[in-house]
XYZ file of C-alpha atoms in Angstrom:
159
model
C 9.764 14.653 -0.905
C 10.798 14.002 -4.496
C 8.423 11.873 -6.474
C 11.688 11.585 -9.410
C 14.000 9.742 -6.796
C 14.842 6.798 -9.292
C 18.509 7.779 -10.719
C 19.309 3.843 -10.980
C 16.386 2.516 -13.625
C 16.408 -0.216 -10.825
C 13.131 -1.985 -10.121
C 11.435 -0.491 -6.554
C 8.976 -1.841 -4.541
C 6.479 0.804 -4.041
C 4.937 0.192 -0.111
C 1.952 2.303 0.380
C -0.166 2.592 3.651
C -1.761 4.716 6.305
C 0.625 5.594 8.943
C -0.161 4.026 11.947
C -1.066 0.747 12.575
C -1.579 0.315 8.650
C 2.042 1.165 8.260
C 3.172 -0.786 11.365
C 2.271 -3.903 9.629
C 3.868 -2.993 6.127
C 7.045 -2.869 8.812
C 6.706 -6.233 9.546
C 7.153 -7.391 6.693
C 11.473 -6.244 6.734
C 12.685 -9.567 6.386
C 11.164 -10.280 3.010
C 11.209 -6.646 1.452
C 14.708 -5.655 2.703
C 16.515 -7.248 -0.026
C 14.716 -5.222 -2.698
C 15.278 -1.220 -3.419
C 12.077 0.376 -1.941
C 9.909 3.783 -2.025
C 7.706 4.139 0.724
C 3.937 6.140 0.208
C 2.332 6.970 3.569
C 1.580 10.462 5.696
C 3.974 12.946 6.697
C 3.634 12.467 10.272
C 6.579 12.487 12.997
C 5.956 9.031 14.023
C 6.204 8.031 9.992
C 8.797 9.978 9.244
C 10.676 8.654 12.969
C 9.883 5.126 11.201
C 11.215 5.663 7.722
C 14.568 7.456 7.995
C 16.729 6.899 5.614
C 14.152 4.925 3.561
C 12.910 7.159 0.405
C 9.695 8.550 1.628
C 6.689 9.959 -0.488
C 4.591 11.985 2.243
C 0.610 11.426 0.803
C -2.047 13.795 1.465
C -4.168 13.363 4.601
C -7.068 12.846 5.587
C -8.405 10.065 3.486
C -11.101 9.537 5.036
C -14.728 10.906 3.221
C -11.811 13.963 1.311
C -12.820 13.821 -2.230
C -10.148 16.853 -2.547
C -7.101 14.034 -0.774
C -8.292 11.550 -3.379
C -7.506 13.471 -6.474
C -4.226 14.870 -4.671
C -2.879 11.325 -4.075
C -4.799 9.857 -7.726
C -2.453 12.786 -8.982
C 0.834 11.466 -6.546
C 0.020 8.144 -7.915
C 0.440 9.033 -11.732
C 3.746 11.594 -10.666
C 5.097 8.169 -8.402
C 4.288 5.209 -10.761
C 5.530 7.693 -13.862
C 8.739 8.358 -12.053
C 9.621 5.077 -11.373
C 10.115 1.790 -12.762
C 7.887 0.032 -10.430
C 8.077 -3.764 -9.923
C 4.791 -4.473 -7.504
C 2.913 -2.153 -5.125
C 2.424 -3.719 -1.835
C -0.318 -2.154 0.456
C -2.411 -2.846 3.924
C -4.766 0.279 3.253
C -6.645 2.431 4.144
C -7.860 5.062 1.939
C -4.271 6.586 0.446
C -4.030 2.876 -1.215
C -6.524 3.158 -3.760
C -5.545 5.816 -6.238
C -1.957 3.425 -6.076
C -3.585 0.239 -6.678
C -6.108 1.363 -9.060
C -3.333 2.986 -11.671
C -0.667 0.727 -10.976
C -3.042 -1.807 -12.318
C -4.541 -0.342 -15.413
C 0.033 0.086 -15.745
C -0.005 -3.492 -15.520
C 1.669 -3.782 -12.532
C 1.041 -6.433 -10.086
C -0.852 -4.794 -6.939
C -0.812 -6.764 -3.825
C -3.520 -6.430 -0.954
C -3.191 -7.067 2.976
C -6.109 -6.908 4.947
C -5.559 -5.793 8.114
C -5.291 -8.578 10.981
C -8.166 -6.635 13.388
C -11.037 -6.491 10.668
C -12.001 -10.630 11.012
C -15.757 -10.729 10.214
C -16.285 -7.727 7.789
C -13.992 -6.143 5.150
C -12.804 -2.877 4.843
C -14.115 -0.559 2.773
C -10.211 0.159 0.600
C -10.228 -3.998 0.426
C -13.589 -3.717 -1.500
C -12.497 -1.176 -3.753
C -9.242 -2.195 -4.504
C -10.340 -5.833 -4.703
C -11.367 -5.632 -8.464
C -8.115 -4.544 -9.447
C -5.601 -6.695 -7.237
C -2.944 -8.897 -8.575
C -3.308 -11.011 -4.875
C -5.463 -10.681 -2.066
C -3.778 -11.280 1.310
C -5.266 -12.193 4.572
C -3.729 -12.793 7.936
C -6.371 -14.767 9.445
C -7.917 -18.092 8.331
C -11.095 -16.976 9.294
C -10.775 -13.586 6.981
C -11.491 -15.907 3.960
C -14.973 -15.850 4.271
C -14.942 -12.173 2.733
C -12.107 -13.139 0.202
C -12.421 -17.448 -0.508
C -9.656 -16.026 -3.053
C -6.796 -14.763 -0.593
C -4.256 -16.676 0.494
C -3.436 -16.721 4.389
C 0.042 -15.632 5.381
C -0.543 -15.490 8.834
C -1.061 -11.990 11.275
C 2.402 -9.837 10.653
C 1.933 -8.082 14.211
């Protein structure tokens, strides 16, 4: 899709994620994002796409996972996306398509907002820990999560 979809100058809340489950719980959060104009960064798969019509949709490249090659492809989407528009927060759950996002949208000095995912209680994910450094707020669904991140603030599980 077009990484140039911004013809209003309007701020956009850029929600990036994994499809799947990862996505699923960026979904869940309608009530409080449906208010503001929105770009959506996740994989080009039929369920995603099933799950995002009519919502502007930035397919990332997949896999993430251990694809050096993917990283610089979506490091390169991230510059294109965050260039393109005028980009009031980036929002993510993970996994791996989140960090070239968070990372630049940062050093743009624009607030980048973690969620951990509700199933990973007693150890964090590996995207938490390297996005962590460069987060305007850590998020966590469970109480118990805090013991990786005494930092994040608990807004309860989203699924």
């Amino acid at each position: 899709m077009d990484t140039n979809n911004d013809d209003s100058g309007a701020p956009v809340l850029l929600l990036v994620g994994s499809s799947g489950g990862h996505l699923a719980q960026l979904l869940a959060l309608r009530p409080w994002y449906e208010q503001w104009r929105r770009c959506w960064v996740t994989f080009d798969t039929p369920e995603a796409v099933s799950l995002l019509a009519g919502e502007d949709l930035v397919p990332a490249h997949h896999p993430t996972t251990r694809n050096v090659p993917n990283l610089l492809r979506n490091a390169l989407l991230a510059w294109q996306v965050l260039r393109a528009r005028r980009v009031a927060a980036v929002v993510t759950t993970g996994a791996g398509v989140a960090v070239p996002f968070v990372v630049l949208a940062r050093l743009r000095r624009i607030p980048t907002v973690y969620i951990e995912v509700y199933d990973r209680i007693d150890t964090p994910t590996l995207t938490a820990r390297l996005c962590r450094p460069f987060l305007s707020a850590m998020l966590v669904q469970w109480d118990e999560q805090r013991r990786q991140y005494p930092e994040a603030t608990v807004v309860g599980t989203l699924l």
